[in-house]
Coordinates of C-alpha atoms in Angstrom, one line a residue:
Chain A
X14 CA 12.3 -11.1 -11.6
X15 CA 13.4 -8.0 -10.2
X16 CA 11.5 -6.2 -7.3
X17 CA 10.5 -2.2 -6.7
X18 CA 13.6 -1.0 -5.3
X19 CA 13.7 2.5 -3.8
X20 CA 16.7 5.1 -3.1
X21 CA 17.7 6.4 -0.4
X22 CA 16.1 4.3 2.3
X23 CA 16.8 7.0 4.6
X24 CA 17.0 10.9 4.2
X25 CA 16.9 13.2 6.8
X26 CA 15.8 17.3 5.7
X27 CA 15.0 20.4 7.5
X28 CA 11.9 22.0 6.7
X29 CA 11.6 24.4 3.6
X30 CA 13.8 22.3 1.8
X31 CA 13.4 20.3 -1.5
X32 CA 13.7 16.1 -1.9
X33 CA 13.5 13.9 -4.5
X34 CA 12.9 10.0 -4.0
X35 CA 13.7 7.4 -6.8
X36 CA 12.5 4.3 -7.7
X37 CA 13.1 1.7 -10.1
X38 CA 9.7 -0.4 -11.0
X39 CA 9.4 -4.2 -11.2
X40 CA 10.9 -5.9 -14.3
X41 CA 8.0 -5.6 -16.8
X42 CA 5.7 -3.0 -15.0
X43 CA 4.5 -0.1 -16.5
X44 CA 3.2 1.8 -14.2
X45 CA 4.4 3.7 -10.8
X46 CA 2.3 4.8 -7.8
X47 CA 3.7 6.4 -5.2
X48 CA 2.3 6.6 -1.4
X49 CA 2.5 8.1 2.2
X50 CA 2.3 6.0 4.9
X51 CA 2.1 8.3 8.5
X52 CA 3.5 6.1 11.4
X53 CA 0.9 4.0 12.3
X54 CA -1.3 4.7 9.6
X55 CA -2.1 2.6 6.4
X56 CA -0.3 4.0 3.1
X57 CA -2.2 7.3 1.2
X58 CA -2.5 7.8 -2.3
X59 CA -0.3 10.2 -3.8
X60 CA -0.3 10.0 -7.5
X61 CA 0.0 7.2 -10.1
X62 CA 2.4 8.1 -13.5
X63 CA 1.7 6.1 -16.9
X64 CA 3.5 6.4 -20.1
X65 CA 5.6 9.5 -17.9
X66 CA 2.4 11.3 -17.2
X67 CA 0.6 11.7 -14.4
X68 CA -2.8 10.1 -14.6
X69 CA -4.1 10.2 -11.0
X70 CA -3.5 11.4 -8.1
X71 CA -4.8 11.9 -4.4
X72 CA -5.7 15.0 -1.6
X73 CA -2.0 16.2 -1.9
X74 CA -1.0 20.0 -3.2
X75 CA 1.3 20.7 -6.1
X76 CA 4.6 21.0 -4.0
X77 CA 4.2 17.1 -4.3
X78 CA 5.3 15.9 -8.3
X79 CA 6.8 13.3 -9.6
X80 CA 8.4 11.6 -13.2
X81 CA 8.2 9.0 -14.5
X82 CA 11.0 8.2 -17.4
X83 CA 10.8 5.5 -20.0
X84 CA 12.8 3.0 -18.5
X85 CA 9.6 3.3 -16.1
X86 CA 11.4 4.8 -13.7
X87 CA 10.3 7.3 -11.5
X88 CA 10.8 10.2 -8.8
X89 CA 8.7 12.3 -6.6
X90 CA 9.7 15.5 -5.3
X91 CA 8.7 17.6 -2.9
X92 CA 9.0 21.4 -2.0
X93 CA 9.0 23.2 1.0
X94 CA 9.0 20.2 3.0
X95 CA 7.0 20.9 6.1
X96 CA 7.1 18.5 9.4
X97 CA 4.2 16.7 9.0
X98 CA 5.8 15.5 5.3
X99 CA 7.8 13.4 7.8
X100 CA 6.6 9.8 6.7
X101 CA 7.5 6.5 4.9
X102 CA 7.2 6.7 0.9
X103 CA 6.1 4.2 -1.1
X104 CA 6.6 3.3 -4.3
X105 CA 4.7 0.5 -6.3
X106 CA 4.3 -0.8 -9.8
X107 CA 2.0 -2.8 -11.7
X108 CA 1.0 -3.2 -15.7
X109 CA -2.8 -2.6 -15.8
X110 CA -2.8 -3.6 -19.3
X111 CA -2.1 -7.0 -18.8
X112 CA -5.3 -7.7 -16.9
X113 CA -5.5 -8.3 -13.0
X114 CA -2.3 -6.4 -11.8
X115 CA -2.3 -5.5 -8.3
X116 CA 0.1 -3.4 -6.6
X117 CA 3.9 -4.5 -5.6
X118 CA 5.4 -2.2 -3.1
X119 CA 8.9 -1.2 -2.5
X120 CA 10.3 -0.9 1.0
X121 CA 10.0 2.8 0.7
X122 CA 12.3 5.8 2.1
X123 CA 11.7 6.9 5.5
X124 CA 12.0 10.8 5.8
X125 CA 12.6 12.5 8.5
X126 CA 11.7 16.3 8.3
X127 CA 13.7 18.5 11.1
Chain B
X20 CA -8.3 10.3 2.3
X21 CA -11.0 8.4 2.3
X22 CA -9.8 5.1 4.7
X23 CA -11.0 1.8 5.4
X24 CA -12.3 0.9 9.1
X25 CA -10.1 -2.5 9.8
X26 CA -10.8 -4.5 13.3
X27 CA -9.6 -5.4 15.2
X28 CA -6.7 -2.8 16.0
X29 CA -4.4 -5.2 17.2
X30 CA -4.7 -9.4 18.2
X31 CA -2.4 -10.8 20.7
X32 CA -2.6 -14.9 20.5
X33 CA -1.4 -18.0 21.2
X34 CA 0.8 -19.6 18.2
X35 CA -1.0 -22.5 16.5
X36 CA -4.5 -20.4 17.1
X37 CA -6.6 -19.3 14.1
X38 CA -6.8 -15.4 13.1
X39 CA -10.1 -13.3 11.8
X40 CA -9.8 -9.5 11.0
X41 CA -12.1 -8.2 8.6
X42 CA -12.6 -4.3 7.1
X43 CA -15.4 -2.3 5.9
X44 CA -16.4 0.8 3.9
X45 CA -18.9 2.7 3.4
X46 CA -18.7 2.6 -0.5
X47 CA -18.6 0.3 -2.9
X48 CA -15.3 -1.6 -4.3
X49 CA -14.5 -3.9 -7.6
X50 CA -11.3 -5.2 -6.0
X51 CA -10.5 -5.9 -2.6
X52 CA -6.5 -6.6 -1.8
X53 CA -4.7 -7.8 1.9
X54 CA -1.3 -7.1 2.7
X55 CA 1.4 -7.8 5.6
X56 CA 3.6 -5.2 6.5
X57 CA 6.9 -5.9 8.8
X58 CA 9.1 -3.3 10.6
X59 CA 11.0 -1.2 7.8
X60 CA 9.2 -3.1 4.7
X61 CA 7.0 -2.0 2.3
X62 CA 3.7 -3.9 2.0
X63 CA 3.6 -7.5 0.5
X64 CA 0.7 -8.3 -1.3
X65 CA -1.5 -11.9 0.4
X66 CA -4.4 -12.1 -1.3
X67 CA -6.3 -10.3 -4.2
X68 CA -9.8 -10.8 -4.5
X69 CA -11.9 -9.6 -7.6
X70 CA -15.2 -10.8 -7.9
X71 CA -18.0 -10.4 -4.9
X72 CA -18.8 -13.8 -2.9
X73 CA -15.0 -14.9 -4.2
X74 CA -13.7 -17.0 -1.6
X75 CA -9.4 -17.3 -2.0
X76 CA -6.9 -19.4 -0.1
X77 CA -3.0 -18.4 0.2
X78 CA -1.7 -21.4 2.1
X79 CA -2.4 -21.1 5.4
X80 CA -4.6 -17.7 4.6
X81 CA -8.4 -17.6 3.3
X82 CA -10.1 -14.3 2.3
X83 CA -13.5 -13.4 1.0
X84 CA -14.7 -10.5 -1.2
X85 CA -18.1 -9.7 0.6
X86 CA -21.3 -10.0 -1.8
X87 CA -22.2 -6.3 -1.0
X88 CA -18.8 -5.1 -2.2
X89 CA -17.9 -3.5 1.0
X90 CA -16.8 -5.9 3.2
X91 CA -13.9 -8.3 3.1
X92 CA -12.3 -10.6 5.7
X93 CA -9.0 -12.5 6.4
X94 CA -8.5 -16.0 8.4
X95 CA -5.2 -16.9 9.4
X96 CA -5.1 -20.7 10.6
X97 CA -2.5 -22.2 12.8
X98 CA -1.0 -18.9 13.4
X99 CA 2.9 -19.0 14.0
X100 CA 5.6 -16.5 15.4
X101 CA 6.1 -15.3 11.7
X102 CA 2.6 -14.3 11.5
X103 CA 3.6 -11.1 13.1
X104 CA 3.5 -8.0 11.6
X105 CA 0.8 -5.5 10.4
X106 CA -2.2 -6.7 8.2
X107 CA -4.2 -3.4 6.0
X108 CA -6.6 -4.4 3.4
X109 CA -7.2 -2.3 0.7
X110 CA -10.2 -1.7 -1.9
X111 CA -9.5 -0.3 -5.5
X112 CA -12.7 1.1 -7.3
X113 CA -11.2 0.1 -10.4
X114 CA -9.6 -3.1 -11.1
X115 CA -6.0 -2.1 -12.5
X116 CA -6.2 1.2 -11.2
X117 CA -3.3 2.1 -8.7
X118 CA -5.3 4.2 -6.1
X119 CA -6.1 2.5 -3.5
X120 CA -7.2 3.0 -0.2
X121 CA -5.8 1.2 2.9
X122 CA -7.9 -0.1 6.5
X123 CA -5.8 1.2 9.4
X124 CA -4.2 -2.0 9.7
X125 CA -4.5 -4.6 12.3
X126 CA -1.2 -5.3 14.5
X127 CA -0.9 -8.8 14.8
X128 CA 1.2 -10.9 18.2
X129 CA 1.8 -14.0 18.3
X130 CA 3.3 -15.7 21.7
X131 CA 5.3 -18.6 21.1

């Protein structure tokens, strides 16, 4: 069974620039979340993408969006990075429709905002 | 964001000692999750717990759903140096759905 994986693991932008993160879901999951996790903070909920639409999402403005592509794949990008977007991403996956389905995380990309 | 209050912050201890952190909220949750977190890793999932009063064991790990839905604790026994890392529990309102919200995790030592 194939873990979330997430690409790059690393990026470094300057601010006003654009990024896009990928991740590939778990082998047989559905549905992607992805998350912000400030340094030393627990992860924050950015949005949640089912059948390639969004279908949830948290206390973050529009310059965050995302994809989801049906392979279950996904991306978020974000616009205008500013410094504070400086932060570890995470991606997760899970298949609500098969009952009890918590989250499985990827070891996220760590941006670095400059 | 709406967070979780998680205590203690951090835990320095003696390997082979047991472990209690525990979290709390001020609302309500169906499903309350823990997770370990080490350096440059995403979160790996310990324990799920869906059902108030529900009592689960992981190995050495035991957690409880609290009956009021907004409480939930974690017991480490016979801690050992690979214990280390940071511990966040998380509630989900709704079971299945993908927003959840995290404690401020509790950084966890253990001295050989």
């Amino acid at each position: 069974e194939t873990g979330v994986t997430q690409s790059p693991t690393h990026l470094i932008k300057t601010r006003g620039q654009q990024v896009t993160l990928r991740c590939s879901s778990q082998s047989g999951h559905n549905t992607v979340s992805w998350y912000q996790q400030a340094l030393g903070q627990g992860p924050q909920f950015i949005f949640q993408y089912y059948r390639e639409e969004e279908n949830g999402r948290g206390n973050f403005p529009p310059r965050f969006s995302g994809l989801q592509f049906p392979n279950y794949s996904s991306e978020l990008n974000v616009n205008a990075l500013e410094l504070d977007d400086s932060a570890l991403y995470l991606c997760a996956s899970s298949s609500p429709g098969q009952g009890k389905s918590p989250l499985h995380f990827g070891n996220g990309t760590r941006l670095t905002v400059t | 964001g709406q967070q979780l209050n998680q205590s203690p912050q951090s835990m320095f201890i003696q390997e082979g000692e047991d472990v209690s952190m525990n979290c709390t909220s001020s609302s309500i949750f169906n499903t309350w999750l823990w997770y370990k977190q080490d350096p440059g890793e995403g979160p790996v999932l310990l324990i799920a717990l869906y059902k108030a009063g529900e009592l689960t064991s992981n190995g050495r790990l035991t957690a409880q759903f609290g009956i009021t839905r907004k409480d939930s604790f974690l017991n480490i026994s016979a801690s050992i140096p690979s214990d280390v890392g940071i511990y966040f529990c998380a509630g989900q309102r709704q079971t299945g759905a993908n927003n959840l919200f995290f404690g401020t995790g509790t950084r966890l030592t253990v001295i050989p």
